[in-house]
Coordinates of C-alpha atoms and ligand atoms in Angstrom, one line a residue:
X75 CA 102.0 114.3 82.8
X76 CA 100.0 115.8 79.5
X77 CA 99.1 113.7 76.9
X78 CA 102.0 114.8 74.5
X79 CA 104.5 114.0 77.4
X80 CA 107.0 112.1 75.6
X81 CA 108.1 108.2 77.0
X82 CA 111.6 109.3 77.7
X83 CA 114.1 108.8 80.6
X84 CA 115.4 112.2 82.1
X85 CA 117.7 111.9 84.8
X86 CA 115.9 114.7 86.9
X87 CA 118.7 115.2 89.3
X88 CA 120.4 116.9 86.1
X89 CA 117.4 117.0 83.4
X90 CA 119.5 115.5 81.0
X91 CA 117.6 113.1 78.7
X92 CA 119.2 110.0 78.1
X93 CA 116.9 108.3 76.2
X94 CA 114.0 108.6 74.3
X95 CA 111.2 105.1 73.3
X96 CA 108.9 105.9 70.2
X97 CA 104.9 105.5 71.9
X98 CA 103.5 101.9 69.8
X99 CA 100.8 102.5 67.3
X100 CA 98.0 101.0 66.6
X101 CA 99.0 97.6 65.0
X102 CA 101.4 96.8 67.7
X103 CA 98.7 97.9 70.4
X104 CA 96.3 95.5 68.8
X105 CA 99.1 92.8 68.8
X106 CA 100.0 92.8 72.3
X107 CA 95.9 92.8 73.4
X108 CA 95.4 89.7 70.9
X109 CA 98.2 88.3 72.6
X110 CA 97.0 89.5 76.4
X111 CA 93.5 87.8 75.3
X112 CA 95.5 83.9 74.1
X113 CA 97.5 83.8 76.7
X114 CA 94.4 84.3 79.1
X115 CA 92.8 81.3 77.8
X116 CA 95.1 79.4 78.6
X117 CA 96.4 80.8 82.3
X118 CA 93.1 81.1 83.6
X119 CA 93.4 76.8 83.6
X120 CA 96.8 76.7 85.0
X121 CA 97.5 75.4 88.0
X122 CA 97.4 77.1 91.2
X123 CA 100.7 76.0 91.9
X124 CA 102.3 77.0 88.4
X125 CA 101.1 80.2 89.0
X126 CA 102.4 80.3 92.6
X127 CA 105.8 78.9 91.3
X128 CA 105.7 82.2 88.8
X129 CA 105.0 84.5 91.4
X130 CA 107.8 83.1 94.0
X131 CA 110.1 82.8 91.5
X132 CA 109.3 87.2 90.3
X133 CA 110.0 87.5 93.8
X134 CA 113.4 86.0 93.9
X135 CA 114.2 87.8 90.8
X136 CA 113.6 91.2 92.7
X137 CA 115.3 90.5 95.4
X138 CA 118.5 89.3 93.3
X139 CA 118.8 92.5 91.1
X140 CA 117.2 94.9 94.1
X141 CA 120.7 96.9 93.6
X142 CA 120.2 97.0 89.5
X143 CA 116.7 98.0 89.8
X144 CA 116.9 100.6 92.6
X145 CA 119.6 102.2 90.8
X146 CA 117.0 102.4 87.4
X147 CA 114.6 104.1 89.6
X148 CA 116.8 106.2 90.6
X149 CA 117.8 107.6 87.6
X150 CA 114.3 107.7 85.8
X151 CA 112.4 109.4 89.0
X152 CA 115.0 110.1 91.3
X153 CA 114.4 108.5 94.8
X154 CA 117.3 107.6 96.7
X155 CA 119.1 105.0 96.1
X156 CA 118.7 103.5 99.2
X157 CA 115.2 103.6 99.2
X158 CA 114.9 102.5 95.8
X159 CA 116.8 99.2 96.7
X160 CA 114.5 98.7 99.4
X161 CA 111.3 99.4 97.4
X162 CA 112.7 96.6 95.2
X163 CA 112.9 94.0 98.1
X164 CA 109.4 95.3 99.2
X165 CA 108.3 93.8 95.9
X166 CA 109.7 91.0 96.6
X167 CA 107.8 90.3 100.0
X168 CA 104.6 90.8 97.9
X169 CA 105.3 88.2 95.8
X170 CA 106.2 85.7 98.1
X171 CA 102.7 86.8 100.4
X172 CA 100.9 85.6 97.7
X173 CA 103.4 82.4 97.0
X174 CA 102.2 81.4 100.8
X175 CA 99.0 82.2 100.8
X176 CA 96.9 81.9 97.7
X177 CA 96.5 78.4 98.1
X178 CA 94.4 79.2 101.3
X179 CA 92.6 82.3 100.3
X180 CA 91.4 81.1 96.8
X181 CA 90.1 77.7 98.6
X182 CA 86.5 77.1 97.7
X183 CA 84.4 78.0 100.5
X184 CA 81.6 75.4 101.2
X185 CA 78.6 76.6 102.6
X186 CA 76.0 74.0 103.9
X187 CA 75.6 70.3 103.5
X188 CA 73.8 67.5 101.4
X189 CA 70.8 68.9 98.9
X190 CA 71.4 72.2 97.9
X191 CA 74.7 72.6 99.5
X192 CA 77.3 75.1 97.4
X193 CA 81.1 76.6 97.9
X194 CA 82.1 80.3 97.0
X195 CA 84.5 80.0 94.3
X196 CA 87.1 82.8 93.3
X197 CA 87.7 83.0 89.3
X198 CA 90.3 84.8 87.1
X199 CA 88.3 87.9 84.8
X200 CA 90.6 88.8 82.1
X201 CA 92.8 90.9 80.6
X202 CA 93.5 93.7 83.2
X203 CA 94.6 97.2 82.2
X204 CA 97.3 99.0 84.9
X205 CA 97.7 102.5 84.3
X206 CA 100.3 103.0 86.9
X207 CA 102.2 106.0 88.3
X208 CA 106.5 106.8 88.4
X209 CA 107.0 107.4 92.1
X210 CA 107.2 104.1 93.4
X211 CA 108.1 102.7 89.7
X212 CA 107.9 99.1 90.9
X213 CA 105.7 98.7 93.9
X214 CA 102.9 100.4 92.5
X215 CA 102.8 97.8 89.8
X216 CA 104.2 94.7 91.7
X217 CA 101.2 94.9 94.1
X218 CA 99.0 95.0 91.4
X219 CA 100.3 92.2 89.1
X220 CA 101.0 89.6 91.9
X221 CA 97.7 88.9 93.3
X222 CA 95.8 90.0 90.0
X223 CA 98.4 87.0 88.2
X224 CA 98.2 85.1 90.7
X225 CA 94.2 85.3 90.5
X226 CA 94.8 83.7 86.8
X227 CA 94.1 87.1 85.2
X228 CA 96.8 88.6 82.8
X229 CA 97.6 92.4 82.5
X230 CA 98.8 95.2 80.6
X231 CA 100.2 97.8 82.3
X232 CA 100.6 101.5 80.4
X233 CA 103.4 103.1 82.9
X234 CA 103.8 106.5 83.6
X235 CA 105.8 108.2 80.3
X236 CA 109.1 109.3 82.3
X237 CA 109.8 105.9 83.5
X238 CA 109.7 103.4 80.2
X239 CA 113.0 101.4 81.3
X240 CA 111.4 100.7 84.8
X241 CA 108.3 99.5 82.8
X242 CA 110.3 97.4 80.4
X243 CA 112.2 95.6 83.1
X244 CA 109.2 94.7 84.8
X245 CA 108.2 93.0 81.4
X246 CA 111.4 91.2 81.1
X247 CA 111.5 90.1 85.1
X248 CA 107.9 88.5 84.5
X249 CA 109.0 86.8 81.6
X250 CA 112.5 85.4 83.4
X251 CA 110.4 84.4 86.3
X252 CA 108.4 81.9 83.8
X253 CA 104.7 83.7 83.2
X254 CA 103.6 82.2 79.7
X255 CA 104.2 84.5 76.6
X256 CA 101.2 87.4 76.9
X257 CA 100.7 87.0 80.7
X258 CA 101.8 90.3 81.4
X259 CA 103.2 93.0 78.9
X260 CA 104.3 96.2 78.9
X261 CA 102.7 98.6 76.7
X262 CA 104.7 102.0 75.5
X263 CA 101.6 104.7 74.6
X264 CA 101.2 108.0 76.3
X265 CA 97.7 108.3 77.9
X266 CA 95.7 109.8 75.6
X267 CA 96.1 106.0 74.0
X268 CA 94.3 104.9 77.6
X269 CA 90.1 105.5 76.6
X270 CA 90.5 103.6 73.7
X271 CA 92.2 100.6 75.2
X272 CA 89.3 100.5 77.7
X273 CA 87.1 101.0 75.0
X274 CA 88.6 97.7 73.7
X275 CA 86.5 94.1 74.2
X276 CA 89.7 92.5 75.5
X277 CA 90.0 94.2 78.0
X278 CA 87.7 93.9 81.1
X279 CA 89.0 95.6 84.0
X280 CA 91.2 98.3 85.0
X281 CA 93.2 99.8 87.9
X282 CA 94.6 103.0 88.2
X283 CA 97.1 104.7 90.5
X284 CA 97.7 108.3 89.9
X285 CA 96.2 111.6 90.3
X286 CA 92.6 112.5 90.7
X287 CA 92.1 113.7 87.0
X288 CA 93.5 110.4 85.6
X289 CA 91.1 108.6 87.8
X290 CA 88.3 110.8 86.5
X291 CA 89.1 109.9 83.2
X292 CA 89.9 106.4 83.5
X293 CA 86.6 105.6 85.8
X294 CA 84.3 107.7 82.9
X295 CA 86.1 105.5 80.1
X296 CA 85.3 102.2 82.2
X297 CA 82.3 103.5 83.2
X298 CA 80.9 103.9 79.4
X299 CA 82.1 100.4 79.2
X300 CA 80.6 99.1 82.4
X301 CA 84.2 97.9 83.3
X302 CA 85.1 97.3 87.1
X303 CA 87.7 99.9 88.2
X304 CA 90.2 100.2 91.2
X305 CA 91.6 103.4 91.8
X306 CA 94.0 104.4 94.0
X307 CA 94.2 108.3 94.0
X308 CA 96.0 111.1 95.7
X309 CA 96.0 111.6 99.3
X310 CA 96.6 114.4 102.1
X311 CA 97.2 112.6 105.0
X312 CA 96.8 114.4 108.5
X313 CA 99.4 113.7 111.1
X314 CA 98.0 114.3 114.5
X315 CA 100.3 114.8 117.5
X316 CA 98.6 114.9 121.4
X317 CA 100.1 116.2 124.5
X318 CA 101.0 112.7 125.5
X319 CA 102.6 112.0 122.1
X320 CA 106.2 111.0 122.6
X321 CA 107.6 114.3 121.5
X322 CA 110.6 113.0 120.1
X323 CA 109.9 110.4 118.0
X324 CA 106.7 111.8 116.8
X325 CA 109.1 114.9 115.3
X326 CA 111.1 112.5 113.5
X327 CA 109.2 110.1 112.6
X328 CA 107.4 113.8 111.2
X329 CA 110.1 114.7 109.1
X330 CA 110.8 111.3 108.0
X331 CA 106.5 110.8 107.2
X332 CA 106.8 114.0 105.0
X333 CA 109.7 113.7 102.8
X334 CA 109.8 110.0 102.2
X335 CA 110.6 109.7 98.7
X336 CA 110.9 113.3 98.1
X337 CA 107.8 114.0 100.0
X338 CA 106.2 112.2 96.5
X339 CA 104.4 109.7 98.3
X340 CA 100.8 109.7 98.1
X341 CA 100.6 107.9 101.8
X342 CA 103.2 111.2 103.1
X343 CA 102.1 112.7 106.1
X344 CA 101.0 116.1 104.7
X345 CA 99.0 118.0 107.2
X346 CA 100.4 118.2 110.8
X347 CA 97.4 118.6 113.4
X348 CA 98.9 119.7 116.8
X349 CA 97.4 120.3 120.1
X350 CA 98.2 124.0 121.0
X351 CA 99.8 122.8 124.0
X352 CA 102.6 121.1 122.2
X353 CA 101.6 123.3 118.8
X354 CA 105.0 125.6 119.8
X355 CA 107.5 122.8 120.4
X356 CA 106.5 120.4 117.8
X357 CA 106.9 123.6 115.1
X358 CA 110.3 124.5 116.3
X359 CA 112.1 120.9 116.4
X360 CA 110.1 120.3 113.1
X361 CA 111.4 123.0 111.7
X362 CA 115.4 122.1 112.6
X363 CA 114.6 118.2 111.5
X364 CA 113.4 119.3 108.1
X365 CA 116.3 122.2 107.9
X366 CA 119.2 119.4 108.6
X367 CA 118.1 117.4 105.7
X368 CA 120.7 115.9 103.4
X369 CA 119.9 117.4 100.2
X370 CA 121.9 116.3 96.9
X371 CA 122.2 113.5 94.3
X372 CA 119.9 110.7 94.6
X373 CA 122.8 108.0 93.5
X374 CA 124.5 109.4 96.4
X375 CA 123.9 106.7 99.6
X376 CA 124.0 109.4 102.0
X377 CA 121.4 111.5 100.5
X378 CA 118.0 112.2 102.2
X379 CA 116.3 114.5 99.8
X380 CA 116.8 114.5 96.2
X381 CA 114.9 116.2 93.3
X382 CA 111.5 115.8 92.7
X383 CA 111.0 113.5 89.7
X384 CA 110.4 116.5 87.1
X385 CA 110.5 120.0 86.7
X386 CA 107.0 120.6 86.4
X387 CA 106.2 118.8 89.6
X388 CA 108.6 121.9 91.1
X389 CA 106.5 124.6 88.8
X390 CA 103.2 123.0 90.3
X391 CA 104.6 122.6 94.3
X392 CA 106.3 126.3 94.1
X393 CA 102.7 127.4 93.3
X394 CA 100.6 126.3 95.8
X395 CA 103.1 127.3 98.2
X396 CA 103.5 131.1 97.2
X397 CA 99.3 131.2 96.7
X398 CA 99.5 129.8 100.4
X399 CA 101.7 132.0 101.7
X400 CA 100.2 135.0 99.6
X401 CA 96.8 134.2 101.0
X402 CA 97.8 134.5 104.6
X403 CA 100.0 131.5 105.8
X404 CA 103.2 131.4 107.0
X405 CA 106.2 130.6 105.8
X406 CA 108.4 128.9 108.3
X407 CA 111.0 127.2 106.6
X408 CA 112.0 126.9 102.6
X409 CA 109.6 128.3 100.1
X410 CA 111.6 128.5 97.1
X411 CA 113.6 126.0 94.2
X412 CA 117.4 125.0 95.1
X413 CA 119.4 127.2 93.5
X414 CA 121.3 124.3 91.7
X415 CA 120.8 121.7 88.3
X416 CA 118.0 119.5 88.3
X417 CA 114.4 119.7 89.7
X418 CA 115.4 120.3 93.7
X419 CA 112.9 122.0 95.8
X420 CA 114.1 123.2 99.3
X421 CA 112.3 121.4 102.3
X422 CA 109.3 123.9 103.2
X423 CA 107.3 124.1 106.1
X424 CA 104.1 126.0 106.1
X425 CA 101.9 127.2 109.4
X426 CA 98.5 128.5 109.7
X427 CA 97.4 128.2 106.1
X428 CA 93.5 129.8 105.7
X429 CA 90.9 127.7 104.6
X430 CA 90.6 127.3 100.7
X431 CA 94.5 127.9 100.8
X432 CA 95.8 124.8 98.2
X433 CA 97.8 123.9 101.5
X434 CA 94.7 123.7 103.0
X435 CA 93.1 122.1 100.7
X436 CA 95.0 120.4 97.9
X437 CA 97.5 117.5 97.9
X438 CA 101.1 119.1 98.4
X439 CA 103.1 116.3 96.3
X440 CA 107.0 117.4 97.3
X441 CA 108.8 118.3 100.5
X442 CA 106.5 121.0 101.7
X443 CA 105.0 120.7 105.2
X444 CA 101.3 122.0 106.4
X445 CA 100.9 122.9 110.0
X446 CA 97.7 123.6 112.1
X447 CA 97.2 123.9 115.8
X448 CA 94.0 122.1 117.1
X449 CA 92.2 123.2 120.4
X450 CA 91.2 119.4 121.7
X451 CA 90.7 116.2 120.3
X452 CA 87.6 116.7 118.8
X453 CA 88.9 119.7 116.8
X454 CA 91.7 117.7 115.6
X455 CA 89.6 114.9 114.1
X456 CA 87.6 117.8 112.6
X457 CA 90.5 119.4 110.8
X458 CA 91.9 116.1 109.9
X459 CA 88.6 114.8 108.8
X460 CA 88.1 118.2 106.6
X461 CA 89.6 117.0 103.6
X462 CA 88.2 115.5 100.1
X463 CA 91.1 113.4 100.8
X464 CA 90.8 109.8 102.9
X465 CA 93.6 107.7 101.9
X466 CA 95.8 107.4 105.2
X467 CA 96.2 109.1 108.6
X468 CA 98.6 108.4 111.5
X469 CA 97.8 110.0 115.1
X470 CA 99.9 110.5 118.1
X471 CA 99.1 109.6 121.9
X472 CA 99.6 107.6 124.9
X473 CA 96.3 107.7 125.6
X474 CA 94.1 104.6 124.7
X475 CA 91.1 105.9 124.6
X476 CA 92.3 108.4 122.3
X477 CA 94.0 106.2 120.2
X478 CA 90.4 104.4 119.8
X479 CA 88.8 107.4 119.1
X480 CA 91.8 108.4 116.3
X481 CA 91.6 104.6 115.0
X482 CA 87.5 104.8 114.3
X483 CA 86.3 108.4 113.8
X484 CA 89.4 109.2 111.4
X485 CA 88.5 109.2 107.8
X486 CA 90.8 107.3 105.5
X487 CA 91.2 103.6 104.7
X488 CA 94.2 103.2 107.1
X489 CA 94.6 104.2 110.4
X490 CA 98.6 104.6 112.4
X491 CA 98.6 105.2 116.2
X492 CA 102.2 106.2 117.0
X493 CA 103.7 105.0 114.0
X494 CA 104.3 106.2 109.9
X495 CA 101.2 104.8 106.8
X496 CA 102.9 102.5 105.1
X497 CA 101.6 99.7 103.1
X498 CA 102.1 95.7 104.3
X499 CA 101.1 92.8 101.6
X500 CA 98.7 91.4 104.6
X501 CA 97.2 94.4 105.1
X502 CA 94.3 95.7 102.4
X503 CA 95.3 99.2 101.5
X504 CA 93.2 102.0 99.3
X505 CA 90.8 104.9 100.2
X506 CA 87.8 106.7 100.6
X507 CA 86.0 110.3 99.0
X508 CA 88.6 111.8 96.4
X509 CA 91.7 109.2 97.6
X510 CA 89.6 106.4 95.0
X511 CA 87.6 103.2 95.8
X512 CA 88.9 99.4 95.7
X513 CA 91.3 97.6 97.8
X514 CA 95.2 96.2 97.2
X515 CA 97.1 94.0 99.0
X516 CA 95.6 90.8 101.3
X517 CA 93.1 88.8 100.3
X518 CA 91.1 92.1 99.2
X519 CA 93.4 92.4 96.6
X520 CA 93.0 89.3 95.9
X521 CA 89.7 88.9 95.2
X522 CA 89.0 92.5 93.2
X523 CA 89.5 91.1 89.6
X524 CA 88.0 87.8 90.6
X525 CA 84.7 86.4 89.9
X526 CA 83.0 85.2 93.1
X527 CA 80.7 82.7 91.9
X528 CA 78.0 80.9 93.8
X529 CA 77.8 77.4 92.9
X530 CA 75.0 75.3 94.3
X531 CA 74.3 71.6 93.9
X532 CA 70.6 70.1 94.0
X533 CA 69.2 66.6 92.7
X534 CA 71.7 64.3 94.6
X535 CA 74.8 65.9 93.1
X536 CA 77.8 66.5 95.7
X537 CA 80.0 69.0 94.8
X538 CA 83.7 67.5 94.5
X539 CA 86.0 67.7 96.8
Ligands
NAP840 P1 99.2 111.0 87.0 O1 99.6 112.1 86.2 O2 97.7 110.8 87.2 O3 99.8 109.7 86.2 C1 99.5 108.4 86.6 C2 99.3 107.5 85.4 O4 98.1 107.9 84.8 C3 100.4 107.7 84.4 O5 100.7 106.4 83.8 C4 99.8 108.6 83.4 O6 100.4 108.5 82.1 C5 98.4 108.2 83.4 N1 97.5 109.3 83.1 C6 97.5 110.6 83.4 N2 96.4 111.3 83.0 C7 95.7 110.4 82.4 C8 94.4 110.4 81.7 N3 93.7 111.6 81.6 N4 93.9 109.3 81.2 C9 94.5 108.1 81.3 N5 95.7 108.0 81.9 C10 96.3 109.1 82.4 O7 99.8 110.9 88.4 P2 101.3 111.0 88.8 O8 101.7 112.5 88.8 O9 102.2 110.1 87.9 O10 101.3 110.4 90.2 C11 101.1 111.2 91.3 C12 99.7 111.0 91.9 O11 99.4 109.6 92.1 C13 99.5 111.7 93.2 O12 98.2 112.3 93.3 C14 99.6 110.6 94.2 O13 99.0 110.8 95.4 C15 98.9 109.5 93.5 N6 99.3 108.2 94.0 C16 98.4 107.5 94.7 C17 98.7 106.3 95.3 C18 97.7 105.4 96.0 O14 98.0 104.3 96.3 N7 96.5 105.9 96.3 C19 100.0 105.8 95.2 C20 101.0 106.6 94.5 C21 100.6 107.8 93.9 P3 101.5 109.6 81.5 O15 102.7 109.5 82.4 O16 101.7 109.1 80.1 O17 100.8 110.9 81.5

């Protein structure tokens, strides 16, 4: 979104606004960080288990108004109601993964014995800036505040402008589940508001999920700062399907990979890498899965495809598409906007696009398809390597040999044989080159707005127990 987009809900199924939120100004941006750096001080000392107990009981919360929340999402950013409910109760398992298992991973770790023994010791930083994205409204920024609250930080998180009720009823589940006044708070400013809230002394960390530019701008603001920065970034994830590949399920687990979420996933399989041998089949049952697609309203159960979350994501997809095809690829399937209300692009599959194509090269963030045809293995990990991108990639074989080769010499910061990238609380999760830097999730996540501190104990002092 621009700078000047305003903090609105728009139901993009029908692009009627149905409500509008006035950004906060200055005084009540100064509150809220005053607030952010109190109630630090005092839930950096809590105890472990009071924060656990918070966490578990955000969790519980989620999973007891999944139905309320999914259908929120669903009308701010329209993903499917199903899959909206089930992001919810994702949330939920990333709570209670950190319930379970802080204890153990922020034990201090003793290294040594007697004189000059020490232990490794894993302390909150502050008041955390998350500048989060709409297209998984609640995921994005539950796997953020769990481990970074559960850490004994507290955060501020400046939501994308076209979901402000999903932001507010994060707000309002963290205070139900019992986080202390100022533990984690929503903030309403568009992000030209974002430099200067970095710029800010309370603040001393941020993370960012979004698009490549906001990271740019985010990482330079931190980086005048000398603030530590995660940032999880945009992604074009190559799918890579062998002759040994089961045929079916790699063609629907395909179709399923590509349009999860409207095809707005940043983890969506984007790029298809086929052996030639297969190259033919794969295309033509790809084509039919993608052409029997539900398409239609995302409060509808049965729906598989809804509209992407605004019209400008439609103007921005329908471009790189024609430029593709215009430049020499072809067009297989789709290719053009639903004739019908709201921001519905018809599912699109691509073939052949030449190099410095934006279907080539750029992240296709809708229901639009990229296929290439790779001579042998070694040319597939070539084209799927030849990306700025190195967020996820999923490969396709019987072979185990292959499947090492795929697993190691694949660029990205997770690897799938024979199954769809998707993100797992005990698994880290982030990226490489232009996908960002940092890791979520597991004890990685964890630890990123931690202090690891050395402690070491001479002159006859044991450290306590
Ligand atoms: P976006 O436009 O970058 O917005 C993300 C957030 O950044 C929003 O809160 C936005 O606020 C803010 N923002 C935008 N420009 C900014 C700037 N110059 N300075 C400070 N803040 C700024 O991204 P999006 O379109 O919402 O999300 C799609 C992108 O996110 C895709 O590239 C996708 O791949 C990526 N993504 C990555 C991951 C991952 O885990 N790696 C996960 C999901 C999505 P406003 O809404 O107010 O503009």
């Amino acid at each position: 979104m621009s700078a000047t987009t305003p903090i609105a809900t728009t139901n993009p199924a029908t692009g009627e606004t149905i409500r509008t939120f006035e950004p906060y100004d200055d005084a009540e941006i100064d509150r809220r960080l005053a607030r952010a750096a109190s109630a630090f001080a005092g839930w950096r000392r809590a105890p472990l288990a009071v924060r656990t107990a918070a966490v578990r009981r955000l969790g519980d919360l989620l999973d007891a108004e999944k139905e309320r929340l999914g259908a929120l999402m669903t009308l701010e950013m329209g993903k499917p109601i199903v899959a909206a409910i089930e992001e919810a109760a994702k949330c939920a398992t990333a709570c209670r993964y950190y319930a379970d298992n802080a204890d153990r991973l922020l034990a201090p770790r003793r290294i040594g014995e007697g004189d000059g023994a020490g232990e490794v010791v894993h302390q909150p930083l502050g008041p955390v800036l998350a500048v989060m994205p709409w297209n998984f409204p609640f995921w994005q920024v539950v796997r953020f505040l769990a481990p970074a609250l559960t850490a004994g930080n507290v955060g501020l998180l400046k939501h994308s402008s076209n979901v402000p009720q999903c932001a507010l009823a994060i707000e309002d589940l963290c205070a139900r589940a019992g986080y202390p006044d100022g533990v984690f708070q929503t903030l309403l400013v568009g992000s030209a508001a974002v430099a200067r809230i970095l710029d800010d002394d309370r603040i001393v960390a941020a993370t960012l999920t979004g698009s490549e530019g906001a990271g740019r701008s985010i990482a330079a603001a931190a980086g005048r700062n000398l603030k530590k920065t995660v940032l999880e970034l945009g992604g074009s994830d190559p799918f890579v399907v062998m002759p040994s590949a089961d045929m079916v399920k790699a063609v629907k687990t395909a179709v399923t990979a590509r349009t999860i979420n409207n095809g707005q996933s940043c983890i969506a399989a984007k790029r298809f890498i086929v052996h030639e041998r297969i190259a033919g089949e794969f295309t033509t049952r790809f084509v039919e899965g993608m052409k029997a697609l539900r398409v239609g309203d995302p409060a509808d159960p049965e729906t598989q495809l809804g509209p992407l979350a605004t019209a400008t994501l439609v103007d921005e997809l329908h471009r790189q598409v024609t430029e593709s095809v215009a430049l020499g690829a072809k067009l297989l399937l789709g290719g053009k906007r639903l004739d019908r209300k709201g921001a519905f692009y018809a599912a699109t599959v691509i073939a052949d696009p030449p190099e410095g194509s934006p279907a080539a090269s750029e992240e296709l963030f809708g229901p639009a398809a990229v296929i290439f045809r790779a001579r042998d293995i070694d040319d597939a990990i070539r084209i799927a390597n030849d990306s700025p991108f190195g967020l996820g990639a999923a490969a396709w074989t019987a072979d185990a040999a292959e499947a090492r080769r795929f697993g190691l010499e694949l660029e990205a910061g997770t690897v799938f044989i024979n199954g769809m990238v998707a993100s797992d609380p005990r698994f880290p999760f982030g990226g490489i080159k232009r996908s960002g830097y940092g890791r979520e999730l597991a004890s990685e996540g964890l630890y990123e707005f931690t202090n690891t501190k050395t402690i070491r104990a001479g002159g006859g002092i044991t450290l306590s127990e």
